[in-house]
Amino acid sequence: MADYRVGFASADTEFDAADCRVEGDLPGWLDGALLRNGPGKFESGGEPFAHWFDGLALLRKFAVRDGGVSLTTRFLRTEEYREVVESDRLGAGQFGTGAGGGLLDRVKRAVLPETTDNANVNVLRVDGTFLALTEVPRQVAFDPATLETAGEWHFDDDVDAHMACAHPVTDPESGATWNLSVRFGRTADYAVTRLPAGESSREVVGTLDLEDPVYVHSFALTPDHVVIAECPLVVDVWGLLRPGGPDTFLDALDWRPERPARFHVLSRSSGDVVAAATAPPFFAFHHANAFRDGDRLLVDLVAFDDASVVDDLSLPDLRSGSVRTLDGDLRRYAVPLDGGRASRETLAAGGLSLPRFDERRRGRPYRYVYATRSGGEDGAPNHLVRVDTGSRETALWEAAGTFCGEPVFVPEPGGGAGDGAVLSVVLDADREQSFLLVLDAESFEERARAWAPGVLPFDFHGQFYADL
Ligand SMILES: [Fe+2]
């Protein structure tokens, strides 16, 4: 019997507006496109990559229109793609797969991390241009209709960075997009940037300096503050420069549990760091929402007790038949605005990953977090969960032999607060076929599924665009 591992095999086909058979009852109001990004090819010259995060970017689009659903997929045609596919080489070297090379190569790449253009993590619309994003500052533009690659794209500013956060957030009030750019030098600088709606030039609002660089994957935004969680997963930047030092970014990550985690709070208006609070060490990739509650900020994120999840997402581990540590808790940290210690409570325990929420509530009190949840023996995400952050009640969706991707909430136009749909790309491992799952957001019950003509490899992140 097939298992979740078919979702970690390379895609051998690109689909061009392929018809997806709809089963069930699509909401009549649902109209637009779910654009998603994630790795889709994992070998070069027959040699597998070392880490899931290194797979070649495969864009996917489920377009919902007039009760029908179509699927388009396209590999991003990047320098990395050409190296891997056309030259059978490993390309620039990425997160966990080294490119080898001598000292000169090492120094050339060294201002860290290797600046691949394999933008496989997320998508973002900037002033009408659709971009594929990754964790280094190389954005690749694509056509949202065909998913054809348009080419590398640059912001119209001089913000210079070694790493970029692939989880920019858009302020629902102003439409401005906020993000982090990281520079490594004597210290590590985490610049908070703001991109006004309709513009392509960012301004640096403020900077957080840390003596030791740490890996930051996402952050939180409220109407007044930016919150950066510093988990003690330290990047050995100088080691990457040293001959004989770590060969990849992954190898240069050092979990330091003797250090606390820290929440740094920056003021959106002044750019200053206005508060910092410590917590026992934890690791997080993904924030959910954050909002103010009196003299503290409540910061919700999916936390792991340590950073072993980063290693455990290596391809050999994932392909061994067990996803060992995709096992986060949804936690709420209370960060006092006058500093001190952050307290925490668990909103939902165990197996959680890829949290999302209704973006209209960003920075404000909110009710639901949607996430994937692992429940089976193999540890692969075989449920979707909705956590009520107030009552702590959970609602689950599952179907035998299926594995779920990041759930995306889509509000119903003109609907009430909780009205809408939750979309997820799900793999039916037995049928070796993926489908777009449409859940009713209110009941968390299945409304419809639209069958892709084949397997889509597991992806990372995506956004729904009602105007596509
Ligand atoms: Fe992410």
Short mmCIF file of C-alpha atoms and ligand atoms in Angstrom, two decimals:
data_model
loop_
_atom_site.label_atom_id
_atom_site.label_comp_id
_atom_site.label_asym_id
_atom_site.label_seq_id
_atom_site.Cartn_x
_atom_site.Cartn_y
_atom_site.Cartn_z
CA MET A 1 0.00 0.00 0.00
CA ALA A 2 1.24 3.44 -0.82
CA ASP A 3 1.85 5.83 2.03
CA TYR A 4 2.58 9.51 2.53
CA ARG A 5 5.98 9.10 0.88
CA VAL A 6 4.54 9.49 -2.60
CA GLY A 7 4.22 13.16 -1.60
CA PHE A 8 8.01 13.39 -1.34
CA ALA A 9 8.64 12.07 -4.86
CA SER A 10 9.54 14.38 -7.73
CA ALA A 11 6.77 15.64 -9.97
CA ASP A 12 7.29 14.38 -13.51
CA THR A 13 4.51 16.40 -15.14
CA GLU A 14 3.46 20.03 -15.43
CA PHE A 15 -0.27 20.60 -15.77
CA ASP A 16 -1.79 23.28 -17.94
CA ALA A 17 -5.26 24.26 -16.74
CA ALA A 18 -6.08 20.57 -16.32
CA ASP A 19 -9.67 19.90 -15.45
CA CYS A 20 -10.23 18.67 -11.88
CA ARG A 21 -13.31 16.54 -11.33
CA VAL A 22 -15.39 18.08 -8.56
CA GLU A 23 -17.01 15.81 -6.00
CA GLY A 24 -19.50 17.41 -3.63
CA ASP A 25 -20.86 20.89 -3.52
CA LEU A 26 -18.52 23.82 -4.13
CA PRO A 27 -19.71 27.03 -2.43
CA GLY A 28 -21.27 29.20 -5.14
CA TRP A 29 -19.41 32.29 -3.94
CA LEU A 30 -15.97 30.66 -4.09
CA ASP A 31 -14.21 32.21 -7.03
CA GLY A 32 -10.52 32.88 -7.53
CA ALA A 33 -7.24 31.05 -7.39
CA LEU A 34 -5.21 29.34 -4.72
CA LEU A 35 -1.55 29.90 -5.59
CA ARG A 36 0.89 27.68 -3.79
CA ASN A 37 4.62 27.12 -3.73
CA GLY A 38 6.81 24.27 -2.60
CA PRO A 39 9.50 21.84 -3.64
CA GLY A 40 8.71 19.54 -6.56
CA LYS A 41 11.93 17.89 -7.73
CA PHE A 42 14.43 16.29 -5.44
CA GLU A 43 17.22 14.77 -7.53
CA SER A 44 19.98 15.90 -9.79
CA GLY A 45 21.72 13.40 -12.04
CA GLY A 46 20.05 10.63 -10.06
CA GLU A 47 21.44 11.93 -6.77
CA PRO A 48 18.84 12.94 -4.19
CA PHE A 49 19.08 16.29 -2.41
CA ALA A 50 19.83 16.16 1.27
CA HIS A 51 16.93 18.24 2.53
CA TRP A 52 13.25 18.65 1.66
CA PHE A 53 13.70 22.44 1.72
CA ASP A 54 16.09 22.15 -1.25
CA GLY A 55 13.61 20.72 -3.77
CA LEU A 56 13.12 22.78 -6.93
CA ALA A 57 10.31 25.32 -6.73
CA LEU A 58 7.06 24.06 -8.25
CA LEU A 59 4.25 26.61 -8.48
CA ARG A 60 0.71 25.29 -8.31
CA LYS A 61 -2.60 26.99 -9.01
CA PHE A 62 -6.08 25.71 -8.35
CA ALA A 63 -8.44 28.06 -10.17
CA VAL A 64 -12.09 27.96 -9.09
CA ARG A 65 -14.56 29.48 -11.53
CA ASP A 66 -18.22 28.88 -12.38
CA GLY A 67 -18.38 25.71 -10.33
CA GLY A 68 -15.34 24.20 -12.03
CA VAL A 69 -11.77 23.75 -10.88
CA SER A 70 -8.60 23.59 -12.94
CA LEU A 71 -4.99 22.92 -12.01
CA THR A 72 -1.88 24.49 -13.44
CA THR A 73 1.62 23.61 -12.21
CA ARG A 74 4.94 24.94 -13.42
CA PHE A 75 8.49 24.62 -12.24
CA LEU A 76 10.11 27.97 -11.69
CA ARG A 77 12.71 28.39 -14.44
CA THR A 78 15.61 29.65 -12.34
CA GLU A 79 19.38 29.43 -12.49
CA GLU A 80 19.07 26.64 -9.95
CA TYR A 81 16.56 24.82 -12.18
CA ARG A 82 18.87 25.06 -15.19
CA GLU A 83 21.83 23.77 -13.20
CA VAL A 84 19.87 20.86 -11.80
CA VAL A 85 17.73 19.88 -14.78
CA GLU A 86 19.78 20.88 -17.75
CA SER A 87 23.28 20.31 -16.38
CA ASP A 88 22.53 17.54 -13.87
CA ARG A 89 24.47 19.45 -11.26
CA LEU A 90 23.54 20.40 -7.74
CA GLY A 91 23.29 24.11 -8.40
CA ALA A 92 24.26 26.78 -5.92
CA GLY A 93 23.88 24.62 -2.87
CA GLN A 94 21.05 25.45 -0.60
CA PHE A 95 19.68 24.78 2.84
CA GLY A 96 20.98 21.29 3.49
CA THR A 97 22.54 20.17 0.21
CA GLY A 98 26.12 21.31 -0.23
CA ALA A 99 27.46 22.43 -3.58
CA GLY A 100 31.00 21.48 -2.67
CA GLY A 101 33.78 23.51 -4.21
CA GLY A 102 37.06 24.87 -2.95
CA LEU A 103 37.95 27.78 -0.78
CA LEU A 104 37.30 30.35 -3.45
CA ASP A 105 33.78 29.05 -4.03
CA ARG A 106 33.24 29.00 -0.33
CA VAL A 107 34.30 32.61 0.06
CA LYS A 108 32.24 33.65 -2.93
CA ARG A 109 29.14 32.09 -1.49
CA ALA A 110 30.13 32.86 1.98
CA VAL A 111 28.53 36.02 2.78
CA LEU A 112 25.92 33.49 3.51
CA PRO A 113 23.85 31.66 2.99
CA GLU A 114 24.40 30.53 -0.53
CA THR A 115 22.16 32.77 -2.51
CA THR A 116 20.09 30.35 -4.52
CA ASP A 117 17.26 31.67 -6.67
CA ASN A 118 15.23 28.52 -6.03
CA ALA A 119 12.32 30.49 -4.56
CA ASN A 120 10.23 27.59 -3.27
CA VAL A 121 8.66 28.81 -0.03
CA ASN A 122 5.82 31.29 -0.55
CA VAL A 123 4.13 33.69 -2.96
CA LEU A 124 3.54 37.43 -2.63
CA ARG A 125 1.86 40.07 -4.77
CA VAL A 126 3.74 43.38 -4.93
CA ASP A 127 2.10 46.18 -6.85
CA GLY A 128 0.45 43.77 -9.29
CA THR A 129 3.50 41.54 -9.74
CA PHE A 130 3.40 37.99 -8.44
CA LEU A 131 6.60 36.79 -6.78
CA ALA A 132 7.96 33.48 -5.59
CA LEU A 133 9.87 33.90 -2.33
CA THR A 134 12.49 32.03 -0.39
CA GLU A 135 14.75 32.79 2.57
CA VAL A 136 17.39 34.66 0.63
CA PRO A 137 16.59 37.98 -1.04
CA ARG A 138 16.11 36.69 -4.59
CA GLN A 139 12.52 37.06 -5.72
CA VAL A 140 11.34 35.48 -8.96
CA ALA A 141 8.37 36.97 -10.81
CA PHE A 142 5.80 34.78 -12.55
CA ASP A 143 2.65 35.14 -14.61
CA PRO A 144 -0.34 34.29 -12.41
CA ALA A 145 -2.34 33.09 -15.43
CA THR A 146 0.14 30.56 -16.82
CA LEU A 147 2.65 30.34 -13.93
CA GLU A 148 5.39 30.94 -16.51
CA THR A 149 8.53 32.42 -14.98
CA ALA A 150 9.04 36.08 -15.84
CA GLY A 151 12.49 36.39 -14.30
CA GLU A 152 14.27 37.65 -11.27
CA TRP A 153 12.68 40.73 -9.71
CA HIS A 154 14.17 43.44 -7.52
CA PHE A 155 12.67 45.85 -5.07
CA ASP A 156 13.16 49.46 -6.05
CA ASP A 157 15.26 50.29 -2.98
CA ASP A 158 18.69 49.70 -1.52
CA VAL A 159 17.77 47.39 1.35
CA ASP A 160 20.64 44.95 1.28
CA ALA A 161 20.42 41.62 3.05
CA HIS A 162 21.89 38.14 3.33
CA MET A 163 18.65 36.51 4.36
CA ALA A 164 15.03 37.45 3.88
CA CYS A 165 12.00 36.19 5.68
CA ALA A 166 9.68 34.22 3.40
CA HIS A 167 6.67 35.14 5.55
CA PRO A 168 5.95 38.79 4.83
CA VAL A 169 2.69 39.95 6.41
CA THR A 170 0.23 42.46 5.10
CA ASP A 171 -1.40 44.89 7.48
CA PRO A 172 -5.14 44.55 6.83
CA GLU A 173 -5.71 48.22 7.63
CA SER A 174 -3.11 49.98 5.47
CA GLY A 175 -2.36 47.23 2.97
CA ALA A 176 1.35 47.74 3.65
CA THR A 177 3.50 44.61 3.63
CA TRP A 178 5.96 44.18 6.48
CA ASN A 179 8.96 41.89 6.49
CA LEU A 180 12.42 41.17 7.91
CA SER A 181 15.76 41.45 6.15
CA VAL A 182 18.77 39.99 7.91
CA ARG A 183 22.38 41.08 7.59
CA PHE A 184 25.31 39.27 9.11
CA GLY A 185 28.41 41.15 10.18
CA ARG A 186 30.02 41.77 13.54
CA THR A 187 26.48 41.42 14.88
CA ALA A 188 23.33 40.26 13.13
CA ASP A 189 20.87 42.96 12.13
CA TYR A 190 17.20 42.15 11.67
CA ALA A 191 15.79 45.08 9.73
CA VAL A 192 12.03 45.53 9.86
CA THR A 193 10.86 46.78 6.48
CA ARG A 194 7.59 48.29 5.34
CA LEU A 195 6.37 48.23 1.76
CA PRO A 196 3.39 50.57 1.23
CA ALA A 197 0.50 49.19 -0.83
CA GLY A 198 0.98 49.74 -4.54
CA GLU A 199 4.70 50.49 -4.24
CA SER A 200 7.84 48.49 -4.85
CA SER A 201 10.21 50.38 -2.59
CA ARG A 202 10.62 49.39 1.05
CA GLU A 203 11.57 51.60 3.96
CA VAL A 204 13.51 50.34 6.96
CA VAL A 205 11.35 51.07 10.00
CA GLY A 206 13.75 49.83 12.64
CA THR A 207 16.50 47.34 13.34
CA LEU A 208 17.05 44.69 15.96
CA ASP A 209 20.74 43.89 16.61
CA LEU A 210 21.61 40.52 18.05
CA GLU A 211 25.11 39.53 19.12
CA ASP A 212 24.59 35.98 17.86
CA PRO A 213 22.61 35.43 14.69
CA VAL A 214 19.66 33.10 15.07
CA TYR A 215 17.42 31.52 12.48
CA VAL A 216 14.14 33.45 12.22
CA HIS A 217 11.45 32.03 9.92
CA SER A 218 8.48 34.31 10.67
CA PHE A 219 7.34 37.12 12.96
CA ALA A 220 4.17 38.77 14.26
CA LEU A 221 2.57 42.13 13.50
CA THR A 222 0.01 44.08 15.54
CA PRO A 223 -1.31 47.59 14.85
CA ASP A 224 1.43 49.06 17.07
CA HIS A 225 4.20 46.49 17.26
CA VAL A 226 6.40 44.00 15.44
CA VAL A 227 7.33 40.94 17.51
CA ILE A 228 10.43 38.92 16.70
CA ALA A 229 10.89 35.65 18.57
CA GLU A 230 14.57 34.81 19.04
CA CYS A 231 14.80 31.05 19.44
CA PRO A 232 18.22 29.75 20.49
CA LEU A 233 18.98 28.17 17.12
CA VAL A 234 22.25 29.95 16.39
CA VAL A 235 23.75 30.31 12.92
CA ASP A 236 27.51 29.72 12.86
CA VAL A 237 28.16 32.41 10.25
CA TRP A 238 31.93 32.45 10.71
CA GLY A 239 32.04 28.66 10.55
CA LEU A 240 30.54 28.84 7.07
CA LEU A 241 33.51 30.97 6.03
CA ARG A 242 36.10 28.66 7.54
CA PRO A 243 37.68 25.90 5.44
CA GLY A 244 36.62 22.66 7.06
CA GLY A 245 33.67 24.41 8.70
CA PRO A 246 30.04 23.46 8.14
CA ASP A 247 29.30 22.93 4.46
CA THR A 248 25.65 23.94 4.43
CA PHE A 249 23.35 26.35 6.21
CA LEU A 250 21.71 23.37 7.91
CA ASP A 251 25.05 22.16 9.29
CA ALA A 252 25.78 25.65 10.59
CA LEU A 253 22.66 25.70 12.78
CA ASP A 254 23.47 25.08 16.42
CA TRP A 255 20.75 24.43 19.01
CA ARG A 256 21.77 26.13 22.27
CA PRO A 257 19.25 25.04 24.90
CA GLU A 258 21.25 26.69 27.68
CA ARG A 259 20.05 30.03 26.31
CA PRO A 260 16.52 31.34 26.78
CA ALA A 261 14.21 32.28 23.98
CA ARG A 262 13.54 36.01 23.75
CA PHE A 263 10.67 38.05 22.40
CA HIS A 264 11.75 41.42 21.01
CA VAL A 265 9.01 44.00 20.58
CA LEU A 266 9.59 46.91 18.18
CA SER A 267 7.38 49.95 17.94
CA ARG A 268 5.90 50.37 14.48
CA SER A 269 5.93 54.15 14.80
CA SER A 270 9.43 54.78 16.22
CA GLY A 271 11.17 51.62 15.05
CA ASP A 272 12.70 51.28 18.52
CA VAL A 273 12.88 48.09 20.52
CA VAL A 274 10.40 48.93 23.29
CA ALA A 275 10.28 45.62 25.17
CA ALA A 276 12.02 42.29 25.47
CA ALA A 277 11.00 39.26 27.47
CA THR A 278 12.51 35.82 27.97
CA ALA A 279 10.99 32.37 27.96
CA PRO A 280 12.39 28.85 28.35
CA PRO A 281 13.99 27.73 25.07
CA PHE A 282 11.74 26.63 22.25
CA PHE A 283 11.89 26.57 18.47
CA ALA A 284 9.24 27.87 16.08
CA PHE A 285 8.97 28.18 12.34
CA HIS A 286 5.52 29.72 12.24
CA HIS A 287 3.57 32.35 14.06
CA ALA A 288 -0.18 32.48 14.07
CA ASN A 289 -1.66 35.79 15.21
CA ALA A 290 -0.61 38.23 17.96
CA PHE A 291 -2.58 41.04 19.61
CA ARG A 292 -2.55 43.38 22.57
CA ASP A 293 -4.23 42.47 25.83
CA GLY A 294 -3.81 45.34 28.33
CA ASP A 295 -0.14 45.72 29.20
CA ARG A 296 0.98 42.62 27.36
CA LEU A 297 1.02 41.12 23.90
CA LEU A 298 -0.42 37.68 23.35
CA VAL A 299 1.71 35.92 20.75
CA ASP A 300 0.43 32.65 19.29
CA LEU A 301 2.83 30.31 17.51
CA VAL A 302 3.49 26.66 16.84
CA ALA A 303 6.37 25.71 19.12
CA PHE A 304 8.65 22.71 19.31
CA ASP A 305 10.62 21.82 22.45
CA ASP A 306 13.84 21.89 20.45
CA ALA A 307 15.04 22.35 16.88
CA SER A 308 15.37 18.68 15.94
CA VAL A 309 12.47 19.20 13.51
CA VAL A 310 14.86 21.06 11.22
CA ASP A 311 17.11 18.00 10.83
CA ASP A 312 14.20 15.62 10.73
CA LEU A 313 12.84 17.27 7.59
CA SER A 314 15.85 15.92 5.69
CA LEU A 315 14.80 13.87 2.68
CA PRO A 316 16.31 10.56 3.81
CA ASP A 317 14.42 10.87 7.09
CA LEU A 318 11.15 11.80 5.41
CA ARG A 319 11.54 8.99 2.91
CA SER A 320 12.35 6.46 5.63
CA GLY A 321 8.65 6.05 6.36
CA SER A 322 8.35 8.12 9.50
CA VAL A 323 7.95 11.85 10.04
CA ARG A 324 9.45 11.95 13.45
CA THR A 325 9.03 15.40 14.85
CA LEU A 326 6.38 17.33 12.99
CA ASP A 327 4.88 17.62 16.40
CA GLY A 328 4.33 21.20 17.50
CA ASP A 329 2.07 22.71 20.14
CA LEU A 330 -0.01 25.79 19.49
CA ARG A 331 1.15 28.04 22.33
CA ARG A 332 0.09 31.47 23.49
CA TYR A 333 2.93 33.49 25.01
CA ALA A 334 2.00 36.53 27.10
CA VAL A 335 4.78 39.05 26.52
CA PRO A 336 4.75 41.86 29.11
CA LEU A 337 5.30 45.25 27.50
CA ASP A 338 7.44 46.29 30.46
CA GLY A 339 9.76 43.31 29.98
CA GLY A 340 10.54 40.38 32.25
CA ARG A 341 9.41 36.85 31.60
CA ALA A 342 6.83 35.74 29.10
CA SER A 343 4.37 33.22 30.45
CA ARG A 344 2.81 30.61 28.24
CA GLU A 345 -0.21 28.43 27.89
CA THR A 346 -0.94 25.66 25.44
CA LEU A 347 -3.92 26.23 23.17
CA ALA A 348 -3.64 22.83 21.46
CA ALA A 349 -1.08 20.13 22.16
CA GLY A 350 0.80 17.88 19.80
CA GLY A 351 1.19 17.17 16.13
CA LEU A 352 0.56 20.70 14.86
CA SER A 353 2.19 22.47 11.95
CA LEU A 354 1.52 25.21 9.36
CA PRO A 355 -0.87 27.49 11.32
CA ARG A 356 -3.05 30.03 9.51
CA PHE A 357 -5.94 32.29 10.48
CA ASP A 358 -8.37 34.81 9.02
CA GLU A 359 -5.95 37.52 7.83
CA ARG A 360 -8.63 40.19 8.32
CA ARG A 361 -8.05 39.71 12.07
CA ARG A 362 -4.29 40.14 11.91
CA GLY A 363 -3.06 41.98 15.00
CA ARG A 364 -6.45 41.83 16.69
CA PRO A 365 -8.29 39.39 18.97
CA TYR A 366 -9.40 36.45 16.88
CA ARG A 367 -11.06 33.11 17.27
CA TYR A 368 -9.67 30.33 15.11
CA VAL A 369 -6.30 28.92 14.14
CA TYR A 370 -6.26 26.39 11.31
CA ALA A 371 -3.34 23.96 11.07
CA THR A 372 -2.27 20.52 9.98
CA ARG A 373 -2.10 17.82 12.62
CA SER A 374 -0.30 14.49 12.71
CA GLY A 375 -2.12 11.63 14.29
CA GLY A 376 -0.99 8.38 12.73
CA GLU A 377 1.90 6.06 13.49
CA ASP A 378 4.02 7.49 10.69
CA GLY A 379 3.76 11.01 12.12
CA ALA A 380 2.71 12.49 8.77
CA PRO A 381 0.04 15.24 8.85
CA ASN A 382 -3.20 13.33 8.32
CA HIS A 383 -5.67 15.82 9.81
CA LEU A 384 -6.67 19.41 9.52
CA VAL A 385 -7.52 21.03 12.80
CA ARG A 386 -9.37 24.18 13.78
CA VAL A 387 -8.48 25.43 17.25
CA ASP A 388 -10.83 27.80 19.02
CA THR A 389 -8.35 30.07 20.83
CA GLY A 390 -11.06 31.07 23.29
CA SER A 391 -12.65 27.80 24.35
CA ARG A 392 -9.64 25.63 23.35
CA GLU A 393 -12.06 23.34 21.55
CA THR A 394 -10.83 21.68 18.41
CA ALA A 395 -12.60 20.51 15.28
CA LEU A 396 -10.93 17.93 13.04
CA TRP A 397 -11.14 16.83 9.44
CA GLU A 398 -9.63 13.53 8.35
CA ALA A 399 -10.14 10.85 5.72
CA ALA A 400 -8.45 7.45 5.65
CA GLY A 401 -5.15 7.36 3.79
CA THR A 402 -4.96 11.12 3.20
CA PHE A 403 -2.29 13.68 4.12
CA CYS A 404 -2.95 17.38 4.37
CA GLY A 405 -1.21 20.60 3.41
CA GLU A 406 -1.40 24.08 4.92
CA PRO A 407 -5.05 25.16 5.40
CA VAL A 408 -5.95 28.58 3.96
CA PHE A 409 -9.01 30.45 5.19
CA VAL A 410 -11.01 32.23 2.48
CA PRO A 411 -13.68 34.67 3.72
CA GLU A 412 -17.10 34.62 2.09
CA PRO A 413 -17.70 38.01 0.46
CA GLY A 414 -20.32 39.84 2.48
CA GLY A 415 -20.51 36.97 4.95
CA GLY A 416 -20.35 37.06 8.76
CA ALA A 417 -17.19 36.80 10.84
CA GLY A 418 -16.83 33.04 10.62
CA ASP A 419 -18.30 32.51 7.17
CA GLY A 420 -16.01 31.17 4.54
CA ALA A 421 -14.10 28.14 3.38
CA VAL A 422 -10.87 26.45 4.38
CA LEU A 423 -8.83 25.18 1.45
CA SER A 424 -6.08 22.57 1.62
CA VAL A 425 -4.25 20.49 -0.95
CA VAL A 426 -4.58 16.91 0.26
CA LEU A 427 -2.88 13.73 -0.95
CA ASP A 428 -4.84 10.49 -1.23
CA ALA A 429 -1.88 8.14 -0.98
CA ASP A 430 -3.79 4.99 -1.97
CA ARG A 431 -5.21 6.55 -5.11
CA GLU A 432 -1.92 8.35 -5.74
CA GLN A 433 -3.87 11.48 -6.47
CA SER A 434 -4.03 14.89 -4.80
CA PHE A 435 -7.15 17.00 -4.44
CA LEU A 436 -8.19 20.48 -3.47
CA LEU A 437 -10.24 20.07 -0.31
CA VAL A 438 -12.92 22.64 0.44
CA LEU A 439 -14.19 22.73 4.01
CA ASP A 440 -17.02 24.85 5.30
CA ALA A 441 -15.26 27.17 7.77
CA GLU A 442 -18.21 27.35 10.18
CA SER A 443 -18.90 23.61 10.54
CA PHE A 444 -15.41 22.44 9.53
CA GLU A 445 -17.09 19.79 7.44
CA GLU A 446 -16.21 18.80 3.91
CA ARG A 447 -18.04 20.63 1.13
CA ALA A 448 -16.18 19.42 -1.90
CA ARG A 449 -12.99 18.03 -3.31
CA ALA A 450 -11.55 18.66 -6.76
CA TRP A 451 -9.29 15.87 -7.99
CA ALA A 452 -5.95 16.73 -9.54
CA PRO A 453 -4.91 14.50 -12.43
CA GLY A 454 -1.99 13.14 -10.37
CA VAL A 455 0.12 13.54 -7.25
CA LEU A 456 1.26 16.98 -6.18
CA PRO A 457 4.34 16.82 -3.96
CA PHE A 458 3.77 18.29 -0.49
CA ASP A 459 4.20 22.04 -0.57
CA PHE A 460 4.87 24.82 1.92
CA HIS A 461 2.73 27.93 1.64
CA GLY A 462 0.14 29.64 -0.49
CA GLN A 463 -2.41 32.44 -0.74
CA PHE A 464 -5.88 32.73 -2.18
CA TYR A 465 -6.55 35.58 -4.62
CA ALA A 466 -10.23 36.26 -5.20
CA ASP A 467 -9.45 38.51 -8.18
CA LEU A 468 -7.52 35.94 -10.18
FE FE B 1 7.20 28.69 6.45
#
